[in-house]
Short mmCIF file of C-alpha atoms and ligand atoms in Angstrom, two decimals:
data_model
loop_
_atom_site.label_atom_id
_atom_site.label_comp_id
_atom_site.label_asym_id
_atom_site.label_seq_id
_atom_site.Cartn_x
_atom_site.Cartn_y
_atom_site.Cartn_z
CA UNK A 75 0.02 0.29 -0.04
CA UNK A 76 0.90 3.28 -0.47
CA UNK A 77 1.72 5.05 2.92
CA UNK A 78 0.34 8.59 1.48
CA UNK A 79 -3.10 7.72 0.77
CA UNK A 80 -3.56 4.40 1.73
CA UNK A 81 -4.46 2.93 -1.84
CA UNK A 82 -2.87 0.46 -3.62
CA UNK A 83 1.06 1.20 -4.55
CA UNK A 84 2.66 1.82 -7.93
CA UNK A 85 5.91 0.25 -9.73
CA UNK A 86 7.09 -1.68 -11.77
CA UNK A 87 5.24 -5.09 -12.46
CA UNK A 88 7.72 -6.37 -14.76
CA UNK A 89 11.66 -5.67 -16.15
CA UNK A 90 12.83 -7.92 -19.38
CA UNK A 91 16.42 -6.59 -20.86
CA UNK A 92 17.65 -7.07 -24.46
CA UNK A 93 20.74 -6.55 -25.79
CA UNK A 94 22.20 -7.43 -29.43
CA UNK A 95 23.73 -10.21 -31.81
CA UNK A 96 27.76 -9.77 -31.36
CA UNK A 97 29.93 -8.89 -28.27
CA UNK A 98 32.84 -7.86 -28.65
CA UNK A 99 35.47 -8.94 -25.10
CA UNK A 100 37.79 -6.25 -23.99
CA UNK A 101 40.97 -8.18 -23.85
CA UNK A 102 40.08 -7.97 -28.08
CA UNK A 103 40.06 -4.39 -27.30
CA UNK A 104 43.25 -4.55 -25.57
CA UNK A 105 45.28 -6.23 -27.55
CA UNK A 106 44.44 -4.06 -30.08
CA UNK A 107 45.50 -1.41 -28.93
CA UNK A 108 48.08 -2.40 -26.19
CA UNK A 109 46.42 -1.81 -23.06
CA UNK A 110 47.47 -3.50 -20.54
CA UNK A 111 43.90 -5.55 -19.42
CA UNK A 112 43.70 -4.34 -16.20
CA UNK A 113 42.35 -1.34 -16.89
CA UNK A 114 39.50 -2.42 -18.51
CA UNK A 115 38.60 -5.37 -16.25
CA UNK A 116 39.82 -3.52 -12.16
CA UNK A 117 39.72 0.44 -13.64
CA UNK A 118 37.21 0.69 -15.29
CA UNK A 119 35.16 -2.08 -14.24
CA UNK A 120 34.08 -4.10 -18.05
CA UNK A 121 34.79 -7.02 -19.58
CA UNK A 122 32.77 -6.68 -22.74
CA UNK A 123 30.54 -4.89 -24.62
CA UNK A 124 27.16 -5.81 -26.35
CA UNK A 125 27.79 -4.50 -31.01
CA UNK A 126 25.11 -4.53 -32.75
CA UNK A 127 24.69 -6.45 -36.35
CA UNK A 128 24.38 -4.61 -39.25
CA UNK A 129 20.54 -5.02 -39.12
CA UNK A 130 19.69 -4.13 -35.02
CA UNK A 131 18.95 -1.18 -33.69
CA UNK A 132 17.42 0.84 -31.00
CA UNK A 133 13.66 -0.49 -32.54
CA UNK A 134 14.76 -4.22 -32.92
CA UNK A 135 16.00 -4.35 -29.31
CA UNK A 136 13.08 -2.20 -27.57
CA UNK A 137 10.85 -4.81 -29.37
CA UNK A 138 12.54 -7.79 -28.02
CA UNK A 139 13.04 -6.46 -24.84
CA UNK A 140 9.17 -5.57 -24.61
CA UNK A 141 7.81 -8.19 -26.14
CA UNK A 142 7.98 -10.72 -23.59
CA UNK A 143 5.67 -7.99 -20.94
CA UNK A 144 3.69 -8.00 -23.82
CA UNK A 145 2.80 -11.43 -24.64
CA UNK A 146 2.62 -12.34 -20.59
CA UNK A 147 0.61 -9.54 -19.33
CA UNK A 148 -1.71 -8.59 -23.04
CA UNK A 149 -2.33 -5.25 -24.32
CA UNK A 150 -5.48 -4.66 -23.20
CA UNK A 151 -4.56 -1.68 -20.13
CA UNK A 152 -1.57 -0.38 -22.14
CA UNK A 153 -3.20 2.80 -23.17
CA UNK A 154 1.19 4.56 -22.80
CA UNK A 155 4.35 3.85 -24.10
CA UNK A 156 7.27 5.73 -23.58
CA UNK A 157 10.54 5.07 -24.99
CA UNK A 158 13.55 6.54 -23.86
CA UNK A 159 16.81 6.48 -25.40
CA UNK A 160 19.31 9.48 -26.53
CA UNK A 161 20.66 7.17 -29.44
CA UNK A 162 17.24 8.20 -31.74
CA UNK A 163 16.84 7.26 -34.97
CA UNK A 164 14.71 10.10 -36.21
CA UNK A 165 14.57 13.57 -35.62
CA UNK A 166 10.50 14.19 -35.70
CA UNK A 167 9.38 10.30 -35.74
CA UNK A 168 9.22 8.12 -31.77
CA UNK A 169 11.70 5.17 -32.26
CA UNK A 170 8.25 3.80 -29.88
CA UNK A 171 6.11 4.01 -32.90
CA UNK A 172 8.28 1.69 -35.10
CA UNK A 173 7.49 -0.69 -31.86
CA UNK A 174 4.15 -0.24 -31.15
CA UNK A 175 3.49 -1.50 -34.78
CA UNK A 176 5.99 -3.98 -34.25
CA UNK A 177 4.22 -5.45 -31.23
CA UNK A 178 1.17 -5.15 -32.60
CA UNK A 179 -0.23 -2.69 -29.88
CA UNK A 180 -3.38 -1.52 -30.06
CA UNK A 181 -4.28 2.05 -31.95
CA UNK A 182 -5.68 3.56 -29.08
CA UNK A 183 -2.51 3.68 -27.48
CA UNK A 184 -0.10 7.54 -27.36
CA UNK A 185 3.21 6.55 -27.78
CA UNK A 186 6.27 9.51 -26.93
CA UNK A 187 10.16 9.38 -27.64
CA UNK A 188 11.68 11.41 -24.33
CA UNK A 189 15.33 12.36 -24.10
CA UNK A 190 17.48 13.40 -21.57
CA UNK A 191 21.03 10.84 -22.44
CA UNK A 192 20.98 8.73 -19.82
CA UNK A 193 18.57 9.92 -17.25
CA UNK A 194 15.66 9.90 -20.18
CA UNK A 195 14.20 6.03 -18.31
CA UNK A 196 13.89 7.54 -15.17
CA UNK A 197 11.87 10.46 -16.47
CA UNK A 198 9.41 7.87 -18.30
CA UNK A 199 9.28 5.66 -15.39
CA UNK A 200 7.94 8.75 -12.95
CA UNK A 201 5.64 9.98 -16.18
CA UNK A 202 4.84 6.66 -15.89
CA UNK A 203 4.10 6.69 -12.14
CA UNK A 204 1.50 9.78 -12.87
CA UNK A 205 -0.51 8.75 -15.43
CA UNK A 206 -1.30 5.15 -13.43
CA UNK A 207 -2.03 7.63 -10.44
CA UNK A 208 -4.25 9.74 -12.73
CA UNK A 209 -6.16 6.06 -13.66
CA UNK A 210 -5.01 3.17 -12.07
CA UNK A 211 -7.05 0.56 -14.25
CA UNK A 212 -4.24 1.68 -16.59
CA UNK A 213 -0.56 0.37 -17.32
CA UNK A 214 2.33 1.70 -19.16
CA UNK A 215 4.96 0.66 -21.20
CA UNK A 216 8.64 2.25 -20.35
CA UNK A 217 11.18 1.47 -22.71
CA UNK A 218 14.77 2.19 -22.56
CA UNK A 219 17.02 1.02 -25.54
CA UNK A 220 20.25 2.98 -26.54
CA UNK A 221 23.03 2.12 -28.58
CA UNK A 222 26.35 3.65 -26.81
CA UNK A 223 29.24 5.12 -29.63
CA UNK A 224 32.29 6.71 -29.09
CA UNK A 225 34.76 7.40 -31.62
CA UNK A 226 37.40 4.34 -32.43
CA UNK A 227 41.00 4.65 -31.03
CA UNK A 228 39.17 7.87 -28.18
CA UNK A 229 39.53 6.72 -24.52
CA UNK A 230 35.30 6.27 -24.64
CA UNK A 231 35.93 3.27 -27.12
CA UNK A 232 36.33 0.69 -24.30
CA UNK A 233 32.63 2.55 -22.49
CA UNK A 234 30.53 1.40 -25.18
CA UNK A 235 27.64 -1.33 -25.14
CA UNK A 236 24.18 -1.82 -26.13
CA UNK A 237 20.65 -3.07 -24.72
CA UNK A 238 17.43 -2.36 -24.40
CA UNK A 239 15.04 -2.43 -20.32
CA UNK A 240 11.61 -2.42 -21.02
CA UNK A 241 9.32 -2.38 -17.99
CA UNK A 242 6.05 -1.88 -17.15
CA UNK A 243 4.45 0.23 -14.64
CA UNK A 244 1.06 -0.37 -12.87
CA UNK A 245 -0.65 -0.43 -9.86
CA UNK A 246 -0.03 -3.33 -7.25
CA UNK A 247 3.14 -4.35 -8.67
CA UNK A 248 5.47 -7.29 -8.73
CA UNK A 249 8.04 -6.60 -8.49
CA UNK A 250 9.04 -2.49 -7.08
CA UNK A 251 7.20 -0.36 -5.44
CA UNK A 252 8.28 2.98 -5.84
CA UNK A 253 8.03 5.71 -3.25
CA UNK A 254 6.85 8.95 -4.37
CA UNK A 255 9.95 10.87 -3.34
CA UNK A 256 12.66 11.96 -5.02
CA UNK A 257 15.63 14.09 -5.07
CA UNK A 258 16.50 15.89 -8.17
CA UNK A 259 18.94 18.36 -9.81
CA UNK A 260 19.54 20.00 -12.83
CA UNK A 261 23.14 22.00 -14.26
CA UNK A 262 23.74 22.73 -17.89
CA UNK A 263 27.32 21.58 -18.05
CA UNK A 264 28.89 20.29 -21.37
CA UNK A 265 30.58 17.06 -20.02
CA UNK A 266 28.86 14.60 -22.63
CA UNK A 267 26.54 15.77 -25.91
CA UNK A 268 26.15 14.54 -29.06
CA UNK A 269 25.69 16.71 -32.26
CA UNK A 270 22.87 15.94 -34.78
CA UNK A 271 25.18 15.56 -37.57
CA UNK A 272 27.33 13.25 -35.52
CA UNK A 273 26.59 9.29 -34.99
CA UNK A 274 29.17 9.28 -32.11
CA UNK A 275 29.08 11.06 -28.87
CA UNK A 276 31.27 13.55 -27.77
CA UNK A 277 32.81 13.76 -23.74
CA UNK A 278 34.82 15.50 -21.60
CA UNK A 279 35.87 11.87 -19.70
CA UNK A 280 37.57 13.88 -16.30
CA UNK A 281 34.49 15.89 -16.31
CA UNK A 282 31.70 14.34 -16.72
CA UNK A 283 32.89 11.84 -13.86
CA UNK A 284 33.41 15.09 -12.06
CA UNK A 285 29.78 16.01 -13.49
CA UNK A 286 28.02 12.49 -11.97
CA UNK A 287 30.14 13.00 -8.51
CA UNK A 288 28.44 16.31 -8.17
CA UNK A 289 25.37 15.41 -9.51
CA UNK A 290 24.66 12.44 -6.76
CA UNK A 291 25.93 15.44 -3.52
CA UNK A 292 23.07 17.78 -5.18
CA UNK A 293 20.12 14.87 -5.71
CA UNK A 294 21.36 13.37 -1.98
CA UNK A 295 20.93 16.77 -0.86
CA UNK A 296 17.23 17.61 -2.24
CA UNK A 297 16.75 13.50 -1.44
CA UNK A 298 16.98 14.81 2.25
CA UNK A 299 15.15 18.25 1.95
CA UNK A 300 12.17 16.41 0.53
CA UNK A 301 11.95 14.25 3.97
CA UNK A 302 13.51 11.02 1.76
CA UNK A 303 15.07 8.39 3.83
CA UNK A 304 18.35 8.44 6.19
CA UNK A 305 21.29 6.27 4.13
CA UNK A 306 20.90 3.56 6.68
CA UNK A 307 17.49 2.39 5.35
CA UNK A 308 18.90 1.46 1.96
CA UNK A 309 19.79 -2.50 1.30
CA UNK A 310 21.20 -1.69 -2.41
CA UNK A 311 21.38 0.98 -4.33
CA UNK A 312 21.35 1.00 -8.54
CA UNK A 313 23.46 3.67 -10.43
CA UNK A 314 23.60 4.24 -13.82
CA UNK A 315 27.02 2.57 -15.05
CA UNK A 316 28.62 3.98 -18.04
CA UNK A 317 31.26 1.43 -16.69
CA UNK A 318 30.93 -0.47 -13.79
CA UNK A 319 33.34 1.07 -11.40
CA UNK A 320 31.79 4.17 -12.00
CA UNK A 321 29.00 3.18 -9.33
CA UNK A 322 31.47 2.68 -7.07
CA UNK A 323 32.84 5.86 -7.14
CA UNK A 324 29.99 7.34 -7.07
CA UNK A 325 28.90 5.54 -3.95
CA UNK A 326 31.90 6.02 -1.98
CA UNK A 327 31.50 9.75 -2.97
CA UNK A 328 27.79 9.55 -1.65
CA UNK A 329 28.69 7.71 1.38
CA UNK A 330 31.58 10.10 2.27
CA UNK A 331 29.01 13.65 1.26
CA UNK A 332 26.71 12.46 3.97
CA UNK A 333 29.01 11.49 6.70
CA UNK A 334 28.96 7.57 6.38
CA UNK A 335 32.02 5.51 6.95
CA UNK A 336 33.45 3.98 4.24
CA UNK A 337 33.68 0.06 4.33
CA UNK A 338 34.55 -1.60 1.95
CA UNK A 339 33.59 -5.21 2.18
CA UNK A 340 29.96 -3.11 2.87
CA UNK A 341 30.24 -1.27 -0.26
CA UNK A 342 30.55 -4.23 -2.22
CA UNK A 343 27.99 -6.20 -0.29
CA UNK A 344 26.01 -3.75 -1.79
CA UNK A 345 27.12 -2.87 -5.15
CA UNK A 346 28.76 -6.14 -6.82
CA UNK A 347 24.99 -7.95 -7.19
CA UNK A 348 24.53 -4.40 -9.51
CA UNK A 349 27.15 -4.40 -12.36
CA UNK A 350 27.06 -8.25 -13.27
CA UNK A 351 24.97 -7.44 -16.68
CA UNK A 352 26.37 -4.39 -17.07
CA UNK A 353 29.95 -5.72 -16.50
CA UNK A 354 29.71 -7.86 -19.78
CA UNK A 355 27.51 -5.40 -21.76
CA UNK A 356 29.09 -2.07 -21.64
CA UNK A 357 26.97 1.01 -21.63
CA UNK A 358 23.23 1.34 -22.35
CA UNK A 359 22.90 4.33 -21.54
CA UNK A 360 19.14 4.75 -20.46
CA UNK A 361 19.12 1.55 -20.06
CA UNK A 362 21.77 0.20 -17.68
CA UNK A 363 20.30 1.30 -14.26
CA UNK A 364 17.77 -0.95 -15.34
CA UNK A 365 20.18 -3.46 -16.02
CA UNK A 366 21.72 -2.93 -12.54
CA UNK A 367 18.07 -3.75 -11.15
CA UNK A 368 17.74 -6.82 -13.43
CA UNK A 369 21.19 -8.35 -12.08
CA UNK A 370 20.14 -7.03 -8.78
CA UNK A 371 17.19 -8.67 -8.99
CA UNK A 372 17.79 -11.79 -10.93
CA UNK A 373 20.94 -12.23 -8.28
CA UNK A 374 21.12 -15.44 -4.94
CA UNK A 375 19.82 -12.97 -2.21
CA UNK A 376 16.43 -13.00 -0.84
CA UNK A 377 15.24 -9.21 -1.21
CA UNK A 378 11.78 -9.52 -0.39
CA UNK A 379 10.98 -5.88 1.33
CA UNK A 380 14.13 -4.83 1.44
CA UNK A 381 14.65 -0.66 -0.06
CA UNK A 382 16.40 -0.27 -2.98
CA UNK A 383 17.98 3.48 -3.65
CA UNK A 384 18.00 4.17 -7.52
CA UNK A 385 20.29 6.99 -8.66
CA UNK A 386 19.73 8.11 -12.54
CA UNK A 387 22.29 10.33 -14.01
CA UNK A 388 21.75 11.93 -17.20
CA UNK A 389 24.76 14.05 -18.86
CA UNK A 390 24.49 17.33 -19.93
CA UNK A 391 23.24 17.51 -16.95
CA UNK A 392 19.58 15.68 -15.18
CA UNK A 393 19.41 13.65 -12.28
CA UNK A 394 17.09 11.92 -9.40
CA UNK A 395 17.13 9.58 -6.43
CA UNK A 396 14.05 7.52 -5.00
CA UNK A 397 13.50 4.76 -3.28
CA UNK A 398 12.25 1.67 -3.82
CA UNK A 399 10.23 -1.33 -2.15
CA UNK A 400 10.92 -4.97 -3.25
CA UNK A 401 7.50 -6.95 -3.34
CA UNK A 402 6.97 -10.60 -1.31
CA UNK A 403 6.76 -12.65 -3.92
CA UNK A 404 9.10 -10.94 -6.97
CA UNK A 405 10.74 -13.87 -7.37
CA UNK A 406 8.09 -16.01 -9.74
CA UNK A 407 7.96 -13.09 -11.18
CA UNK A 408 12.00 -12.45 -13.17
CA UNK A 409 12.90 -13.59 -16.44
CA UNK A 410 16.53 -14.04 -14.56
CA UNK A 411 17.16 -17.29 -17.55
CA UNK A 412 15.93 -14.64 -20.46
CA UNK A 413 18.32 -12.07 -19.46
CA UNK A 414 21.29 -14.74 -19.30
CA UNK A 415 20.07 -16.07 -22.28
CA UNK A 416 20.61 -12.74 -23.94
CA UNK A 417 23.38 -12.05 -22.69
CA UNK A 418 25.32 -16.32 -23.86
CA UNK A 419 23.83 -16.34 -27.16
CA UNK A 420 25.67 -13.57 -28.69
CA UNK A 421 28.23 -13.87 -30.63
CA UNK A 422 31.64 -13.28 -30.17
CA UNK A 423 33.28 -10.82 -33.22
CA UNK A 424 37.03 -9.87 -33.22
CA UNK A 425 38.02 -6.71 -33.36
CA UNK A 426 38.54 -5.90 -37.13
CA UNK A 427 34.54 -7.11 -37.43
CA UNK A 428 33.67 -4.55 -34.48
CA UNK A 429 35.90 -1.84 -36.92
CA UNK A 430 34.09 -2.78 -39.68
CA UNK A 431 30.70 -2.93 -38.07
CA UNK A 432 31.60 0.21 -35.80
CA UNK A 433 32.60 2.10 -39.30
CA UNK A 434 29.17 1.53 -40.80
CA UNK A 435 26.44 4.11 -42.10
CA UNK A 436 23.30 4.02 -43.66
CA UNK A 437 23.35 6.04 -47.20
CA UNK A 438 21.90 9.29 -47.20
CA UNK A 439 20.46 9.04 -50.37
CA UNK A 440 16.74 8.09 -50.61
CA UNK A 441 17.41 4.83 -52.62
CA UNK A 442 16.44 1.19 -51.86
CA UNK A 443 18.92 -0.63 -49.90
CA UNK A 444 18.65 -4.01 -48.47
CA UNK A 445 20.22 -4.48 -45.13
CA UNK A 446 22.21 -7.53 -44.32
CA UNK A 447 20.52 -10.09 -42.43
CA UNK A 448 22.94 -10.75 -39.33
CA UNK A 449 20.40 -10.73 -36.32
CA UNK A 450 18.81 -14.29 -35.15
CA UNK A 451 16.84 -12.20 -33.44
CA UNK A 452 13.00 -11.64 -33.42
CA UNK A 453 12.78 -8.73 -35.12
CA UNK A 454 15.15 -6.91 -37.63
CA UNK A 455 16.33 -3.82 -39.75
CA UNK A 456 15.58 -5.19 -43.06
CA UNK A 457 15.69 -2.02 -45.68
CA UNK A 458 15.64 1.34 -46.12
CA UNK A 459 13.67 3.07 -48.39
CA UNK A 460 12.31 6.38 -49.36
CA UNK A 461 14.43 7.35 -46.62
CA UNK A 462 11.99 4.88 -44.65
CA UNK A 463 13.08 2.31 -42.27
CA UNK A 464 11.91 -1.11 -42.43
CA UNK A 465 11.57 -3.06 -39.45
CA UNK A 466 10.51 -7.23 -39.91
CA UNK A 467 10.08 -9.95 -37.45
CA UNK A 468 13.40 -11.91 -37.68
N1 LIG B 1037 45.73 -1.82 -14.09
C1 LIG B 1037 44.32 -1.70 -13.11
N2 LIG B 1037 43.89 0.13 -12.72
C2 LIG B 1037 44.36 0.37 -14.14
C3 LIG B 1037 45.40 0.00 -14.83
C4 LIG B 1037 46.08 -0.89 -14.83
N3 LIG B 1037 47.13 -1.95 -15.60
N4 LIG B 1037 45.55 1.69 -16.18
C5 LIG B 1037 44.51 2.44 -15.53
N5 LIG B 1037 43.76 1.95 -14.75
C6 LIG B 1037 43.26 2.90 -13.65
C7 LIG B 1037 42.79 3.96 -13.33
O1 LIG B 1037 43.95 4.07 -12.17
C8 LIG B 1037 41.87 4.05 -13.53
O2 LIG B 1037 40.68 4.60 -12.14
P1 LIG B 1037 40.37 5.47 -11.15
O3 LIG B 1037 39.50 6.56 -11.81
O4 LIG B 1037 40.13 4.93 -10.67
O5 LIG B 1037 41.64 6.29 -11.04
C9 LIG B 1037 40.40 3.56 -14.02
O6 LIG B 1037 41.55 2.64 -14.66
C10 LIG B 1037 40.81 4.58 -15.35
O7 LIG B 1037 41.76 5.24 -15.70
P2 LIG B 1037 41.82 6.69 -16.75
O8 LIG B 1037 41.00 7.15 -16.11
O9 LIG B 1037 43.70 6.81 -16.95
O10 LIG B 1037 41.72 6.25 -18.11
P3 LIG B 1037 40.82 6.84 -19.80
O11 LIG B 1037 41.73 8.07 -19.75
O12 LIG B 1037 41.40 6.30 -20.94
O13 LIG B 1037 39.29 7.19 -19.45
C11 LIG B 1037 37.32 7.17 -19.39
C12 LIG B 1037 38.23 6.66 -18.93
C13 LIG B 1037 36.96 8.38 -18.73
C14 LIG B 1037 35.97 6.49 -18.40
C15 LIG B 1037 36.59 7.16 -20.36
O14 LIG B 1037 36.04 5.73 -20.74
C16 LIG B 1037 35.72 7.97 -20.85
O15 LIG B 1037 35.83 9.08 -21.37
N6 LIG B 1037 34.57 7.42 -21.74
C17 LIG B 1037 33.12 7.94 -21.39
C18 LIG B 1037 32.99 8.96 -20.86
C19 LIG B 1037 31.65 7.88 -19.12
O16 LIG B 1037 31.64 6.68 -19.51
N7 LIG B 1037 31.84 9.06 -18.28
C20 LIG B 1037 31.35 8.31 -16.66
C21 LIG B 1037 30.43 9.14 -16.69
S1 LIG B 1037 29.53 10.57 -17.58
C22 LIG B 1037 28.25 9.52 -17.45
O17 LIG B 1037 27.45 8.69 -16.77
C23 LIG B 1037 26.71 9.58 -18.99
C24 LIG B 1037 27.25 8.39 -19.79
O18 LIG B 1037 26.33 7.13 -19.90
C25 LIG B 1037 28.87 8.39 -20.77
#
């Protein structure tokens, strides 16, 4: 129940993620550029990154993540789809409309795309909470889908990745009840951005880390001002993970800032279970926080009634901190086997193949082009024709 109103809580009823056809181990990158592998495995906490096939993009990943959610719950109560991304495929049309079509959702649905770097999915989740609060019989399908892409041979290259997370938000949820109190922080900073004419992001690495840590302070201060929980009440924390080591930096910073003792064992206990998917998928921008949640819920520990902190950061920058509590019986609703399968089924590529895929770009002349069939996933980008993307079931 929601303590404030006496009505049932609202939150995450289902959570499913998908990633790409290919994976590049960091050992391949290290061998190519002569970096000691310890820098990747220990320094940034990354072991592999998901690489999209030529016929995969944010739409195919989003549809793949969301299809099992719709299959389990039906579409009768889903009246809104919010797709959050910062690697959008069109300046006007929402990627969610393609996903709506691929999933066969009813026409009586509102669909919209949201953007604010890696924070977008949290805005989507909060807006979904508001919509369900307004009409408790409705469910909202929130999808975060992103391809993280930096220039070849740049420092950001090791922090690429790709994935989509789909969440069904509704009343009386099966997984996580989201609490209404949030700490918020916005600051105009140029730490990471991608002008419309580029398909790779620009970033000031050091600035981006300090901007993230500044946002940690900002959201914690505001969360306290809003009457939020004490730090000691949180059992675990899910952070946005551009690379998994960043969550350790952020959590240490939070403990330090709030005057708590830093205990390495305790920090590892709180964070390690949240990093297991992101360490082998890489940065999935808007989806990364919710992959951290999936990893935590799919882990061995029984989290029933435990309070989890969520810290969402999107460069530029906007951040939000909120709490959720894990619903009794949640394990029966998890998709752990499918999540492991999504990671295990990826085909390992060598460095030359990765570079070739990285360098691919679509023709811009409006002609008719077939896209080579590479993915074995359920949805693919089949062609470009007259400046339109043509998707098909795989
Ligand atoms: N063994 C173990 N550790 C090693 C090592 C070795 N052989 N060699 C280096 N390291 C450690 C370093 O000491 C360093 O650790 P600390 O940060 O704890 O000091 C770590 O490995 C990384 O080394 P560098 O700082 O030298 O690495 P770099 O200059 O190549 O850049 C990066 C790292 C800034 C993260 C870069 O990959 C980057 O720019 N990434 C993209 C930006 C990003 O992810 N920013 C995060 C915050 S912004 C955000 O969150 C939004 C978003 O999604 C982008």
